[in-house]
Short mmCIF file of C-alpha atoms and ligand atoms in Angstrom, two decimals:
data_model
loop_
_atom_site.label_atom_id
_atom_site.label_comp_id
_atom_site.label_asym_id
_atom_site.label_seq_id
_atom_site.Cartn_x
_atom_site.Cartn_y
_atom_site.Cartn_z
CA MET A 35 -0.23 12.61 17.34
CA ASN A 36 -0.05 15.30 20.02
CA LEU A 37 -2.74 15.92 22.60
CA GLU A 38 -4.16 18.87 20.71
CA GLU A 39 -4.62 16.76 17.56
CA ILE A 40 -6.12 13.87 19.52
CA ASN A 41 -8.62 16.24 21.13
CA ALA A 42 -9.43 17.73 17.74
CA VAL A 43 -10.20 14.25 16.36
CA LYS A 44 -12.27 13.37 19.43
CA LYS A 45 -14.28 16.56 18.96
CA LEU A 46 -14.86 15.85 15.26
CA LEU A 47 -16.03 12.31 15.99
CA SER A 48 -18.24 13.34 18.91
CA LYS A 49 -21.01 14.28 16.46
CA PRO A 50 -22.34 12.29 13.50
CA GLN A 51 -20.24 12.88 10.38
CA LYS A 52 -20.49 12.01 6.71
CA ILE A 53 -17.18 10.26 6.21
CA VAL A 54 -15.25 9.04 3.18
CA ILE A 55 -12.16 6.86 3.65
CA VAL A 56 -9.65 6.63 0.79
CA PRO A 57 -6.77 4.18 0.17
CA HIS A 58 -4.12 4.70 -2.55
CA LYS A 59 -4.51 3.52 -6.16
CA ASN A 60 -3.88 -0.20 -6.66
CA PRO A 61 -4.51 -0.73 -2.95
CA ASP A 62 -2.50 -3.43 -1.19
CA GLY A 63 -3.21 -5.40 2.00
CA ASP A 64 -2.25 -2.50 4.25
CA ALA A 65 -4.40 0.01 2.34
CA ILE A 66 -7.48 -2.24 2.28
CA GLY A 67 -6.95 -3.57 5.83
CA SER A 68 -6.51 -0.12 7.38
CA THR A 69 -9.43 1.53 5.56
CA LEU A 70 -11.76 -1.36 6.43
CA ALA A 71 -10.74 -1.45 10.11
CA LEU A 72 -11.39 2.29 10.37
CA TRP A 73 -14.68 1.89 8.47
CA HIS A 74 -15.95 -0.77 10.91
CA TYR A 75 -14.99 1.46 13.85
CA LEU A 76 -16.76 4.54 12.43
CA LYS A 77 -19.86 2.57 11.41
CA ASN A 78 -20.07 1.06 14.90
CA MET A 79 -19.99 4.65 16.22
CA GLU A 80 -23.03 5.42 14.04
CA HIS A 81 -21.22 7.63 11.54
CA ASP A 82 -22.25 7.59 7.89
CA ALA A 83 -19.06 6.12 6.39
CA PHE A 84 -17.93 4.88 2.97
CA ILE A 85 -14.65 3.62 1.54
CA ILE A 86 -13.88 4.79 -1.98
CA SER A 87 -10.95 3.08 -3.69
CA PRO A 88 -9.43 4.81 -6.76
CA ASN A 89 -9.56 1.47 -8.63
CA SER A 90 -9.88 -2.28 -8.09
CA TYR A 91 -7.71 -4.48 -5.89
CA PRO A 92 -6.46 -8.08 -6.09
CA LYS A 93 -8.62 -11.12 -5.48
CA PHE A 94 -6.48 -12.27 -2.54
CA LEU A 95 -7.88 -9.31 -0.56
CA LYS A 96 -11.52 -9.87 -1.52
CA TRP A 97 -12.36 -11.87 1.64
CA ILE A 98 -11.49 -9.11 4.16
CA PRO A 99 -14.55 -8.38 6.34
CA GLY A 100 -16.62 -5.57 4.83
CA ASN A 101 -14.71 -5.42 1.51
CA GLU A 102 -17.87 -5.94 -0.57
CA GLN A 103 -19.10 -2.42 0.32
CA ILE A 104 -15.98 -0.63 -1.01
CA LEU A 105 -16.90 1.73 -3.85
CA ASN A 106 -14.67 1.74 -6.94
CA PHE A 107 -14.10 5.30 -8.19
CA GLU A 108 -13.49 4.07 -11.75
CA LYS A 109 -16.58 1.87 -11.91
CA GLU A 110 -19.04 3.70 -9.63
CA ASN A 111 -17.87 7.16 -10.60
CA SER A 112 -20.95 9.35 -10.15
CA GLN A 113 -21.96 7.74 -6.85
CA ALA A 114 -18.38 8.08 -5.55
CA LYS A 115 -18.12 11.74 -6.63
CA GLU A 116 -21.40 12.53 -4.88
CA LYS A 117 -20.20 10.92 -1.62
CA ILE A 118 -16.98 12.97 -1.76
CA LYS A 119 -18.92 16.17 -2.37
CA GLN A 120 -21.25 15.47 0.58
CA ALA A 121 -18.49 14.39 2.98
CA SER A 122 -17.77 16.43 6.09
CA LEU A 123 -14.66 14.39 6.91
CA ILE A 124 -12.24 12.54 4.63
CA PHE A 125 -9.64 10.09 5.93
CA THR A 126 -6.75 9.31 3.56
CA LEU A 127 -4.88 6.15 4.52
CA ASP A 128 -1.58 4.57 3.45
CA PHE A 129 -0.46 7.40 1.15
CA ASN A 130 0.67 10.97 1.65
CA HIS A 131 0.29 12.96 -1.52
CA LEU A 132 -2.79 13.21 -3.69
CA GLY A 133 -0.88 12.10 -6.81
CA ARG A 134 -1.13 8.58 -5.36
CA ILE A 135 -4.87 8.35 -6.08
CA GLY A 136 -4.67 8.84 -9.85
CA GLN A 137 -7.92 9.95 -11.53
CA MET A 138 -9.50 10.61 -8.16
CA GLU A 139 -7.22 13.56 -7.36
CA PRO A 140 -9.42 16.43 -8.69
CA ALA A 141 -12.46 15.16 -6.76
CA LEU A 142 -10.56 15.27 -3.46
CA GLU A 143 -8.98 18.62 -4.27
CA GLU A 144 -12.44 20.12 -4.74
CA ALA A 145 -13.89 18.53 -1.59
CA SER A 146 -14.96 20.84 1.23
CA ALA A 147 -14.44 18.20 3.95
CA GLU A 148 -11.78 18.30 6.65
CA PHE A 149 -8.95 15.85 5.91
CA ILE A 150 -7.22 13.44 8.28
CA MET A 151 -4.14 11.59 6.97
CA ILE A 152 -2.81 8.41 8.57
CA ASP A 153 0.32 7.19 6.79
CA HIS A 154 3.85 5.80 7.13
CA HIS A 155 5.49 6.80 3.81
CA GLN A 156 8.36 9.25 3.50
CA ALA A 157 7.97 12.94 2.63
CA PRO A 158 4.31 13.68 3.42
CA SER A 159 2.68 16.65 1.71
CA ASP A 160 0.49 19.00 3.74
CA TYR A 161 -3.04 18.71 2.32
CA ALA A 162 -4.60 17.38 5.55
CA HIS A 163 -5.98 19.37 8.50
CA ILE A 164 -4.72 16.65 10.83
CA THR A 165 -1.67 14.65 9.77
CA TYR A 166 -0.67 11.50 11.62
CA SER A 167 2.52 10.58 9.76
CA ASP A 168 5.22 8.29 11.14
CA ILE A 169 7.78 6.77 8.79
CA THR A 170 9.11 4.44 11.50
CA MET A 171 5.82 2.50 11.52
CA SER A 172 5.60 -0.97 9.98
CA SER A 173 2.26 -0.24 8.38
CA THR A 174 -0.75 2.04 8.32
CA CYS A 175 -2.64 -0.76 10.10
CA GLU A 176 -0.28 -0.51 13.08
CA MET A 177 -0.98 3.25 13.04
CA VAL A 178 -4.75 2.72 12.99
CA TYR A 179 -4.31 0.57 16.10
CA ASN A 180 -2.36 3.46 17.69
CA PHE A 181 -5.00 5.92 16.52
CA LEU A 182 -7.69 3.91 18.32
CA GLU A 183 -5.45 3.77 21.37
CA PHE A 184 -5.02 7.58 21.29
CA LEU A 185 -8.80 7.86 21.27
CA GLY A 186 -9.04 5.44 24.21
CA ASP A 187 -11.02 3.02 22.06
CA THR A 188 -9.01 -0.22 21.69
CA ASP A 189 -11.88 -1.90 23.54
CA ARG A 190 -13.96 -1.21 20.46
CA ILE A 191 -11.76 -3.46 18.27
CA THR A 192 -14.03 -6.28 17.10
CA PRO A 193 -12.82 -9.64 15.69
CA LYS A 194 -13.56 -8.30 12.17
CA MET A 195 -11.45 -5.18 12.79
CA ALA A 196 -8.69 -7.38 14.25
CA ASP A 197 -8.69 -9.46 11.02
CA CYS A 198 -8.41 -6.28 8.91
CA LEU A 199 -5.52 -4.85 10.94
CA TYR A 200 -3.67 -8.17 11.16
CA THR A 201 -3.82 -8.52 7.36
CA GLY A 202 -2.22 -5.13 6.71
CA ILE A 203 0.54 -5.55 9.28
CA MET A 204 1.30 -9.03 7.94
CA THR A 205 1.47 -7.98 4.28
CA ASP A 206 3.44 -4.74 4.83
CA THR A 207 6.06 -6.45 7.02
CA GLY A 208 6.53 -9.45 4.68
CA SER A 209 5.04 -11.60 7.46
CA PHE A 210 6.91 -9.80 10.25
CA LYS A 211 10.38 -10.06 8.71
CA TYR A 212 11.21 -6.58 7.34
CA SER A 213 13.32 -4.21 9.44
CA SER A 214 10.24 -2.04 10.05
CA THR A 215 8.95 -4.82 12.36
CA THR A 216 9.50 -3.77 15.97
CA SER A 217 8.72 -5.27 19.37
CA ARG A 218 5.77 -2.86 19.40
CA THR A 219 4.54 -4.36 16.11
CA HIS A 220 4.53 -7.80 17.73
CA LYS A 221 2.75 -6.41 20.81
CA VAL A 222 0.04 -4.91 18.60
CA VAL A 223 -0.28 -8.20 16.69
CA ALA A 224 -0.54 -10.09 19.99
CA GLN A 225 -3.39 -7.78 21.03
CA LEU A 226 -5.10 -8.35 17.67
CA ILE A 227 -4.95 -12.13 18.08
CA GLU A 228 -6.40 -11.74 21.59
CA LYS A 229 -9.19 -9.66 20.06
CA GLY A 230 -10.00 -12.43 17.60
CA ALA A 231 -7.73 -12.10 14.55
CA GLU A 232 -7.56 -15.53 12.89
CA ASN A 233 -3.86 -15.47 12.05
CA THR A 234 -3.42 -18.88 10.39
CA LYS A 235 -6.56 -18.47 8.31
CA ILE A 236 -5.41 -15.03 7.16
CA HIS A 237 -2.01 -16.35 6.03
CA ASN A 238 -3.76 -19.02 3.96
CA LEU A 239 -6.31 -16.61 2.47
CA VAL A 240 -3.61 -14.14 1.39
CA TYR A 241 -0.68 -16.33 0.42
CA ASP A 242 -2.08 -19.70 -0.68
CA THR A 243 -3.87 -18.24 -3.67
CA ASN A 244 -1.81 -19.38 -6.65
CA THR A 245 -3.39 -20.70 -9.81
CA PRO A 246 -1.54 -22.80 -12.42
CA SER A 247 -1.30 -19.65 -14.59
CA SER A 248 0.10 -17.48 -11.81
CA LEU A 249 2.79 -20.08 -11.07
CA HIS A 250 3.64 -20.29 -14.78
CA LEU A 251 3.93 -16.49 -14.82
CA LEU A 252 6.30 -16.70 -11.85
CA GLY A 253 8.34 -19.26 -13.81
CA CYS A 254 8.48 -16.84 -16.74
CA ALA A 255 9.55 -13.97 -14.46
CA LEU A 256 12.32 -16.01 -12.84
CA LYS A 257 13.56 -17.12 -16.26
CA ASN A 258 13.70 -13.46 -17.32
CA MET A 259 15.73 -12.40 -14.27
CA VAL A 260 18.94 -10.55 -15.12
CA ILE A 261 21.67 -10.60 -12.49
CA LEU A 262 24.20 -7.76 -12.51
CA GLU A 263 26.83 -8.91 -10.02
CA GLU A 264 28.84 -5.76 -10.62
CA TYR A 265 26.05 -3.77 -8.96
CA ASN A 266 24.69 -6.46 -6.59
CA THR A 267 21.47 -5.99 -8.48
CA ALA A 268 18.87 -8.29 -10.03
CA TYR A 269 15.98 -7.22 -12.22
CA ILE A 270 13.01 -8.83 -13.94
CA ILE A 271 11.11 -7.71 -17.02
CA LEU A 272 7.55 -8.83 -17.79
CA SER A 273 5.97 -7.81 -21.07
CA GLN A 274 2.25 -7.43 -21.69
CA GLU A 275 2.53 -10.36 -24.08
CA GLU A 276 3.93 -12.60 -21.34
CA LEU A 277 1.22 -11.45 -18.93
CA ASP A 278 -1.48 -12.22 -21.50
CA ALA A 279 0.01 -15.62 -22.34
CA ASN A 280 -0.27 -16.56 -18.65
CA ASN A 281 -3.80 -15.25 -18.11
CA PHE A 282 -2.62 -12.43 -15.82
CA GLN A 283 -5.03 -11.34 -13.09
CA LYS A 284 -4.50 -8.34 -10.81
CA GLY A 285 -2.26 -9.40 -7.90
CA ASP A 286 -0.56 -12.29 -9.71
CA THR A 287 2.84 -10.52 -9.72
CA GLU A 288 2.70 -9.63 -6.01
CA GLY A 289 5.99 -10.60 -4.38
CA PHE A 290 7.85 -11.49 -7.61
CA VAL A 291 10.30 -8.63 -7.04
CA ASN A 292 11.43 -10.16 -3.75
CA TYR A 293 12.98 -13.24 -5.38
CA GLY A 294 15.99 -11.19 -6.52
CA LEU A 295 16.86 -10.37 -2.92
CA THR A 296 16.99 -14.06 -1.97
CA LEU A 297 20.19 -14.38 -4.04
CA LYS A 298 23.35 -14.21 -1.98
CA GLY A 299 25.07 -10.85 -2.46
CA ILE A 300 22.10 -9.17 -4.15
CA ASN A 301 20.83 -6.12 -2.26
CA PHE A 302 18.85 -4.31 -4.95
CA ALA A 303 15.97 -5.99 -6.79
CA VAL A 304 13.63 -4.50 -9.36
CA ILE A 305 10.70 -5.62 -11.51
CA PHE A 306 9.43 -3.81 -14.62
CA ILE A 307 5.91 -4.72 -15.65
CA GLU A 308 4.41 -3.48 -18.89
CA ASN A 309 0.84 -2.14 -18.70
CA LYS A 310 -0.37 -1.51 -22.26
CA GLU A 311 -3.79 -0.29 -21.12
CA GLU A 312 -2.32 2.53 -19.02
CA GLY A 313 0.59 3.02 -21.43
CA ILE A 314 3.14 2.81 -18.62
CA ILE A 315 5.75 0.51 -17.14
CA LYS A 316 4.97 -0.10 -13.45
CA ILE A 317 8.13 -0.58 -11.43
CA SER A 318 8.75 -2.06 -7.99
CA PHE A 319 12.05 -1.53 -6.17
CA ARG A 320 13.30 -3.46 -3.13
CA SER A 321 16.58 -3.26 -1.25
CA GLU A 322 18.35 -4.71 1.75
CA GLY A 323 20.47 -2.45 3.96
CA ASP A 324 21.09 1.26 3.54
CA PHE A 325 20.46 1.74 -0.19
CA SER A 326 17.33 3.94 -0.35
CA VAL A 327 15.01 2.78 -3.11
CA ASN A 328 12.66 5.57 -2.01
CA GLU A 329 15.22 8.16 -3.09
CA PHE A 330 16.09 6.22 -6.26
CA ALA A 331 12.43 5.89 -7.29
CA ARG A 332 11.69 9.51 -6.43
CA LYS A 333 14.67 10.84 -8.38
CA HIS A 334 14.46 8.71 -11.52
CA PHE A 335 11.05 7.07 -11.84
CA ASN A 336 8.43 9.51 -10.59
CA GLY A 337 7.76 7.38 -7.52
CA GLY A 338 8.60 6.87 -3.87
CA GLY A 339 7.76 4.76 -0.83
CA HIS A 340 10.08 3.55 1.91
CA THR A 341 13.85 3.07 2.24
CA ASN A 342 13.67 -0.65 1.36
CA ALA A 343 10.44 -0.82 -0.69
CA ALA A 344 9.28 1.69 -3.26
CA GLY A 345 7.43 1.94 -6.53
CA GLY A 346 7.51 4.11 -9.61
CA ARG A 347 6.65 4.31 -13.30
CA SER A 348 8.12 4.97 -16.69
CA ASP A 349 6.48 6.29 -19.85
CA ILE A 350 9.04 4.93 -22.34
CA SER A 351 9.08 1.38 -23.71
CA LEU A 352 9.87 -1.67 -21.60
CA THR A 353 13.29 -2.31 -23.15
CA GLU A 354 14.20 1.40 -23.14
CA THR A 355 13.21 1.60 -19.48
CA ALA A 356 15.45 -1.33 -18.56
CA LYS A 357 18.32 0.13 -20.60
CA HIS A 358 17.90 3.49 -18.86
CA PHE A 359 17.84 1.73 -15.48
CA VAL A 360 21.07 -0.18 -16.15
CA ALA A 361 22.77 3.02 -17.30
CA LEU A 362 21.72 4.75 -14.04
CA LEU A 363 23.36 2.02 -11.94
CA LYS A 364 26.84 3.27 -12.91
CA GLY A 365 26.25 6.32 -10.70
CA TYR A 366 25.38 4.09 -7.71
CA LYS A 367 28.16 1.50 -8.03
CA GLU A 368 29.93 2.45 -4.82
CA GLU A 369 26.73 2.65 -2.77
CA LEU A 370 25.55 -0.70 -4.09
CA ASN A 371 28.87 -2.35 -3.26
CA SER A 372 29.25 -0.97 0.26
P1 LIG B 11 4.88 -1.78 -4.65
O1 LIG B 11 6.21 -1.92 -5.30
O2 LIG B 11 4.53 -2.98 -3.83
O3 LIG B 11 3.81 -1.33 -5.57
O4 LIG B 11 5.04 -0.58 -3.61
C1 LIG B 11 6.08 -0.52 -2.66
C2 LIG B 11 5.89 0.70 -1.78
O5 LIG B 11 6.07 1.89 -2.56
C3 LIG B 11 4.50 0.82 -1.18
O6 LIG B 11 4.63 1.36 0.11
C4 LIG B 11 3.78 1.76 -2.10
O7 LIG B 11 2.78 2.48 -1.42
C5 LIG B 11 4.89 2.67 -2.60
N1 LIG B 11 4.65 3.04 -4.01
C6 LIG B 11 4.37 2.20 -5.04
N2 LIG B 11 4.24 2.87 -6.21
C7 LIG B 11 4.45 4.18 -5.92
C8 LIG B 11 4.43 5.38 -6.72
O8 LIG B 11 4.22 5.38 -7.93
N3 LIG B 11 4.67 6.55 -6.04
C9 LIG B 11 4.94 6.59 -4.70
N4 LIG B 11 5.17 7.76 -4.11
N5 LIG B 11 4.94 5.47 -3.93
C10 LIG B 11 4.71 4.29 -4.52
MN1 LIG B 12 1.51 0.56 3.90
#
């Protein structure tokens, strides 16, 4: 953020505002952690602030301090719409185009509030009055820390806020191992621990959450893995039937896609998950090295994200989607083998 933008934010926050904070649909640890950290900060500054999530989020995030006050746009629709209408300021966090909030998009488009975007995904659109976008950042949580630093307010980071921010940085960096993790990321994390983030407890609360069914579902996914050595690619298919048979709960498939990358020589891993209720196939893409899954997802599967982690969707059947995907790989053979 430049000085002009920082001063504009300071001016906005110098008087009481009605604020709505929005994460992307199917919010992950970074989306929930960053919105909650910002919410605590704004509430402590006596602003009238609410988080409205487009839909629900996994159980392994339901301990994060303050999460019980998050409104669900799907379930608390009229209350959420009213808050958006009344808002004087709307923060959008961890996404950068309004298509990422699903059914909530029209409500935000009609809002009269000023928008502030904080996000680290590629190719931001320009709906916000103030855009803090940086694709080199590990996470939106790291950016919220920077945002507070720009405002001269890191002293206002409470232990609860430190827990929120630590969670998002941890989940978005794969526990500090992805290439987006910099020395600065570690410095921020060190500060958060000094400010009271309970690192070991957070790891347990987020990662040690398996149930017998979720482990059986992982077994099913690993059994279904198809390895295409020719393309250094591995993919997994999970049907609605398999999800149902293993008592699928939101969040149970988190991280499954990464198993493909643990195979020697594999640098492109994909998972296709059928969602009968929404009538779509949700896809996650991961890569190691230069192959941009962001570009691949954007071009072929109506999605996007980062160079090494992206998501997308397909509206044709599960098997047709996988067939289409395998056919596409021919055009990327050289890239995937370099
Ligand atoms: P995941 O595969 O874990 O759902 O998402 C990986 C990354 O891609 C995340 O940064 C997420 O925000 C982004 N992402 C996931 N799905 C979509 C999508 O449908 N569209 C776009 N633009 N980004 C997505
Ligand atoms: Mn993120």
